[in-house]
CSV table of C-alpha atoms in Angstrom, one decimal:
chain,number,residue,atom,x,y,z
A,1,UNK,CA,0.0,0.0,0.0
A,2,UNK,CA,1.8,3.1,-1.2
A,3,UNK,CA,-0.9,5.7,-0.4
A,4,UNK,CA,-1.9,6.2,-4.1
A,5,UNK,CA,-5.1,4.6,-5.2
A,6,UNK,CA,-6.5,4.2,-8.7
A,7,UNK,CA,-9.9,3.3,-10.0
A,8,UNK,CA,-11.0,1.3,-11.8
A,9,UNK,CA,-8.3,-1.3,-11.7
A,10,UNK,CA,-9.5,-2.7,-15.1
A,11,UNK,CA,-11.4,-1.1,-17.9
A,12,UNK,CA,-12.5,-2.3,-21.3
A,13,UNK,CA,-13.9,0.3,-23.6
A,14,UNK,CA,-14.9,0.7,-27.2
A,15,UNK,CA,-13.3,3.3,-29.5
A,16,UNK,CA,-16.3,5.5,-29.3
A,17,UNK,CA,-16.8,5.4,-25.5
A,18,UNK,CA,-15.9,8.1,-23.1
A,19,UNK,CA,-14.6,7.1,-19.7
A,20,UNK,CA,-12.4,8.6,-16.9
A,21,UNK,CA,-9.6,7.2,-14.8
A,22,UNK,CA,-9.3,8.4,-11.2
A,23,UNK,CA,-6.2,8.7,-9.0
A,24,UNK,CA,-6.2,9.8,-5.3
A,25,UNK,CA,-3.1,10.2,-3.2
A,26,UNK,CA,-3.2,10.3,0.7
A,27,UNK,CA,0.4,11.4,1.2
A,28,UNK,CA,0.0,15.2,1.2
A,29,UNK,CA,2.0,15.5,-1.9
A,30,UNK,CA,1.9,18.5,-4.3
A,31,UNK,CA,2.8,16.8,-7.5
A,32,UNK,CA,0.9,14.2,-9.4
A,33,UNK,CA,1.8,12.3,-12.7
A,34,UNK,CA,0.2,10.0,-15.3
A,35,UNK,CA,2.4,7.4,-16.9
A,36,UNK,CA,1.6,4.9,-19.7
A,37,UNK,CA,3.1,1.4,-19.6
A,38,UNK,CA,2.8,-0.6,-22.8
A,39,UNK,CA,4.2,-4.1,-23.3
A,40,UNK,CA,7.9,-4.1,-24.2
A,41,UNK,CA,8.2,-0.3,-23.7
A,42,UNK,CA,9.6,1.7,-20.9
A,43,UNK,CA,7.2,3.7,-18.8
A,44,UNK,CA,6.2,7.0,-20.7
A,45,UNK,CA,5.5,10.1,-18.8
A,46,UNK,CA,2.3,11.7,-20.1
A,47,UNK,CA,1.4,14.6,-17.8
A,48,UNK,CA,2.6,16.3,-14.7
A,49,UNK,CA,0.7,18.6,-12.3
A,50,UNK,CA,2.4,20.6,-9.6
A,51,UNK,CA,0.3,22.4,-7.1
A,52,UNK,CA,-2.7,21.7,-9.4
A,53,UNK,CA,-1.1,23.4,-12.4
A,54,UNK,CA,-0.1,21.4,-15.4
A,55,UNK,CA,3.6,21.7,-16.0
A,56,UNK,CA,4.2,18.9,-18.5
A,57,UNK,CA,2.4,17.5,-21.5
A,58,UNK,CA,4.6,15.0,-23.1
A,59,UNK,CA,3.1,15.3,-26.6
A,60,UNK,CA,0.1,13.3,-25.6
A,61,UNK,CA,-2.8,13.1,-28.2
A,62,UNK,CA,-5.8,15.1,-27.4
A,63,UNK,CA,-8.0,12.1,-26.9
A,64,UNK,CA,-6.4,12.0,-23.4
A,65,UNK,CA,-7.5,14.9,-21.2
A,66,UNK,CA,-6.1,15.3,-17.7
A,67,UNK,CA,-7.8,17.1,-14.9
A,68,UNK,CA,-6.5,18.0,-11.5
A,69,UNK,CA,-9.2,19.6,-9.3
A,70,UNK,CA,-7.0,19.6,-6.2
A,71,UNK,CA,-3.6,18.3,-5.1
A,72,UNK,CA,-5.0,15.0,-3.9
A,73,UNK,CA,-7.0,14.0,-7.0
A,74,UNK,CA,-6.1,13.5,-10.6
A,75,UNK,CA,-8.3,12.3,-13.4
A,76,UNK,CA,-7.5,11.1,-17.0
A,77,UNK,CA,-10.5,11.6,-19.4
A,78,UNK,CA,-10.5,9.2,-22.3
A,79,UNK,CA,-12.5,9.6,-25.6
A,80,UNK,CA,-12.3,8.0,-29.0
A,81,UNK,CA,-9.3,6.0,-28.1
A,82,UNK,CA,-7.4,3.6,-30.4
A,83,UNK,CA,-6.5,0.0,-29.8
A,84,UNK,CA,-2.9,1.0,-29.5
A,85,UNK,CA,-3.9,3.0,-26.5
A,86,UNK,CA,-4.4,-0.3,-24.6
A,87,UNK,CA,-1.9,-0.2,-21.7
A,88,UNK,CA,-1.4,-0.1,-18.0
A,89,UNK,CA,-1.9,3.5,-16.9
A,90,UNK,CA,-0.1,4.4,-13.7
A,91,UNK,CA,-0.6,7.5,-11.5
A,92,UNK,CA,2.2,8.7,-9.2
A,93,UNK,CA,2.7,11.5,-6.7
A,94,UNK,CA,5.7,13.1,-5.2
A,95,UNK,CA,6.3,15.9,-2.7
A,96,UNK,CA,7.1,18.4,-5.4
A,97,UNK,CA,8.1,18.5,-9.1
A,98,UNK,CA,11.6,19.6,-10.1
A,99,UNK,CA,12.9,18.3,-6.8
A,100,UNK,CA,14.6,15.0,-6.2
A,101,UNK,CA,11.8,13.4,-4.3
A,102,UNK,CA,10.9,9.8,-5.1
A,103,UNK,CA,7.6,9.2,-6.7
A,104,UNK,CA,5.0,7.0,-5.2
A,105,UNK,CA,2.9,4.9,-7.6
A,106,UNK,CA,-0.7,3.6,-7.6
A,107,UNK,CA,-1.5,0.0,-8.7
A,108,UNK,CA,-2.6,1.1,-12.2
A,109,UNK,CA,-5.6,0.9,-14.5
A,110,UNK,CA,-5.3,-1.9,-17.0
A,111,UNK,CA,-7.1,-0.4,-20.1
A,112,UNK,CA,-8.2,-2.4,-23.1
A,113,UNK,CA,-9.6,-0.6,-26.2
A,114,UNK,CA,-11.6,-2.8,-28.4
B,1,UNK,CA,20.2,13.0,-24.0
B,2,UNK,CA,19.0,11.1,-20.9
B,3,UNK,CA,19.0,7.4,-21.2
B,4,UNK,CA,18.8,4.3,-18.9
B,5,UNK,CA,19.7,0.9,-20.1
B,6,UNK,CA,18.9,-2.3,-18.4
B,7,UNK,CA,20.4,-4.9,-20.7
B,8,UNK,CA,19.1,-7.8,-18.9
B,9,UNK,CA,15.5,-8.4,-20.1
B,10,UNK,CA,14.9,-11.5,-18.0
B,11,UNK,CA,16.7,-13.4,-15.4
B,12,UNK,CA,15.8,-16.7,-13.8
B,13,UNK,CA,17.5,-18.0,-10.6
B,14,UNK,CA,16.9,-20.6,-8.0
B,15,UNK,CA,15.9,-19.6,-4.5
B,16,UNK,CA,18.9,-18.6,-2.3
B,17,UNK,CA,21.0,-17.6,-5.2
B,18,UNK,CA,22.5,-14.1,-5.3
B,19,UNK,CA,21.5,-12.1,-8.4
B,20,UNK,CA,22.7,-8.7,-9.8
B,21,UNK,CA,20.6,-6.5,-11.9
B,22,UNK,CA,22.6,-4.1,-14.2
B,23,UNK,CA,21.7,-0.5,-14.9
B,24,UNK,CA,23.7,1.9,-17.1
B,25,UNK,CA,22.7,5.5,-17.5
B,26,UNK,CA,23.6,8.4,-19.7
B,27,UNK,CA,23.2,12.1,-18.8
B,28,UNK,CA,25.0,15.4,-19.2
B,29,UNK,CA,23.6,16.8,-16.0
B,30,UNK,CA,26.0,17.2,-13.1
B,31,UNK,CA,23.2,16.9,-10.6
B,32,UNK,CA,21.0,13.9,-11.1
B,33,UNK,CA,19.3,11.1,-9.1
B,34,UNK,CA,19.0,7.5,-9.6
B,35,UNK,CA,16.3,5.2,-8.4
B,36,UNK,CA,15.3,1.5,-8.4
B,37,UNK,CA,11.7,0.4,-8.3
B,38,UNK,CA,10.1,-3.0,-8.0
B,39,UNK,CA,6.9,-3.9,-9.9
B,40,UNK,CA,5.2,-7.0,-8.5
B,41,UNK,CA,2.5,-8.8,-10.5
B,42,UNK,CA,-0.1,-6.5,-8.7
B,43,UNK,CA,1.1,-3.7,-10.9
B,44,UNK,CA,2.1,-0.8,-8.6
B,45,UNK,CA,5.8,0.4,-8.6
B,46,UNK,CA,7.4,0.2,-5.2
B,47,UNK,CA,10.1,2.7,-4.5
B,48,UNK,CA,13.3,0.9,-3.3
B,49,UNK,CA,16.2,3.4,-3.2
B,50,UNK,CA,17.3,6.9,-4.4
B,51,UNK,CA,20.9,8.0,-4.8
B,52,UNK,CA,22.1,11.5,-5.8
B,53,UNK,CA,25.0,12.0,-8.2
B,54,UNK,CA,27.3,13.4,-5.4
B,55,UNK,CA,27.0,10.3,-3.2
B,56,UNK,CA,28.8,7.3,-4.4
B,57,UNK,CA,28.6,5.3,-1.2
B,58,UNK,CA,27.2,1.9,-1.7
B,59,UNK,CA,24.2,1.0,0.3
B,60,UNK,CA,22.9,-2.1,1.9
B,61,UNK,CA,19.4,-2.7,3.2
B,62,UNK,CA,18.7,-6.2,4.4
B,63,UNK,CA,19.3,-8.5,1.4
B,64,UNK,CA,19.3,-5.7,-1.0
B,65,UNK,CA,22.5,-3.7,-1.9
B,66,UNK,CA,23.3,-1.1,-4.5
B,67,UNK,CA,26.6,-0.3,-6.2
B,68,UNK,CA,26.8,3.2,-7.7
B,69,UNK,CA,29.9,3.9,-9.9
B,70,UNK,CA,30.0,7.3,-11.6
B,71,UNK,CA,33.2,6.2,-13.5
B,72,UNK,CA,31.2,3.6,-15.5
B,73,UNK,CA,27.7,5.4,-15.2
B,74,UNK,CA,26.4,2.3,-13.5
B,75,UNK,CA,23.9,1.7,-10.6
B,76,UNK,CA,23.7,-2.0,-10.1
B,77,UNK,CA,21.4,-3.8,-7.7
B,78,UNK,CA,22.1,-7.1,-5.9
B,79,UNK,CA,19.8,-9.3,-4.1
B,80,UNK,CA,21.4,-11.7,-1.8
B,81,UNK,CA,19.9,-15.1,-1.0
B,82,UNK,CA,17.0,-14.4,-3.4
B,83,UNK,CA,13.4,-15.5,-2.4
B,84,UNK,CA,10.4,-16.4,-4.5
B,85,UNK,CA,8.8,-13.2,-3.3
B,86,UNK,CA,11.6,-11.2,-5.1
B,87,UNK,CA,10.0,-12.3,-8.4
B,88,UNK,CA,9.0,-9.1,-10.0
B,89,UNK,CA,10.0,-6.5,-12.7
B,90,UNK,CA,12.7,-4.2,-11.5
B,91,UNK,CA,13.1,-0.7,-13.0
B,92,UNK,CA,16.2,1.6,-12.8
B,93,UNK,CA,15.3,5.3,-13.3
B,94,UNK,CA,17.2,8.4,-13.7
B,95,UNK,CA,15.8,11.9,-12.6
B,96,UNK,CA,17.3,15.0,-14.2
B,97,UNK,CA,18.1,17.8,-11.8
B,98,UNK,CA,17.3,20.2,-14.6
B,99,UNK,CA,14.0,18.9,-15.9
B,100,UNK,CA,12.6,16.9,-13.0
B,101,UNK,CA,11.6,14.2,-15.4
B,102,UNK,CA,12.0,10.6,-14.3
B,103,UNK,CA,13.4,8.4,-17.2
B,104,UNK,CA,12.9,4.6,-16.8
B,105,UNK,CA,14.9,1.7,-18.2
B,106,UNK,CA,13.1,-1.1,-20.0
B,107,UNK,CA,13.0,-3.2,-16.8
B,108,UNK,CA,14.4,-6.6,-15.9
B,109,UNK,CA,12.0,-9.4,-15.1
B,110,UNK,CA,13.4,-11.5,-12.3
B,111,UNK,CA,12.0,-14.9,-11.7
B,112,UNK,CA,13.0,-16.8,-8.6
B,113,UNK,CA,12.2,-20.4,-8.6
B,114,UNK,CA,11.7,-22.5,-5.5
């Protein structure tokens, strides 16, 4: 138990659906992250929020839309996804961005796009 | 460019054997941080250790030890007397002191057989 929770744990959606992934951290951290983990690829950073402000968008397609209403919650809104978007989506948090603090990860959402 | 290479894709050992996971990194930063994470089958990445670029002291934590060598840009991880519960994917990661981004290696899958 790392103090970072993600829901749902598994999600199957069609290419025309709209769904959202939710992340919540109970660590009092100020930075939150979305990563994508595909088979046979290193983890890819998607978005970073620091003190609720988006500081990084790593050239992510617009069909992924993040939202950070407060420092404890992070959402990833999904719409018109492609089969190649099937992956494990991991949320993480750290004390602050641009500092050396370690990141703590949630268990991930296993997404399958059909 | 920042890069982390974990040349060993998969390692299989028998319980009680010692095993070393290799990690080689590339960076032009003078200040950087190195991490190891463990990803068990449940999915979440578990933080194991952080080292900064100015501290080359090796570290031991129970059965785990880490060897940081700036001269060879390596940060290797050794598990002594491996156990079945050590079976997981292990990731080495580099955090740039300039960008704050965490760059992951491809991961090494360790299987410890009883």
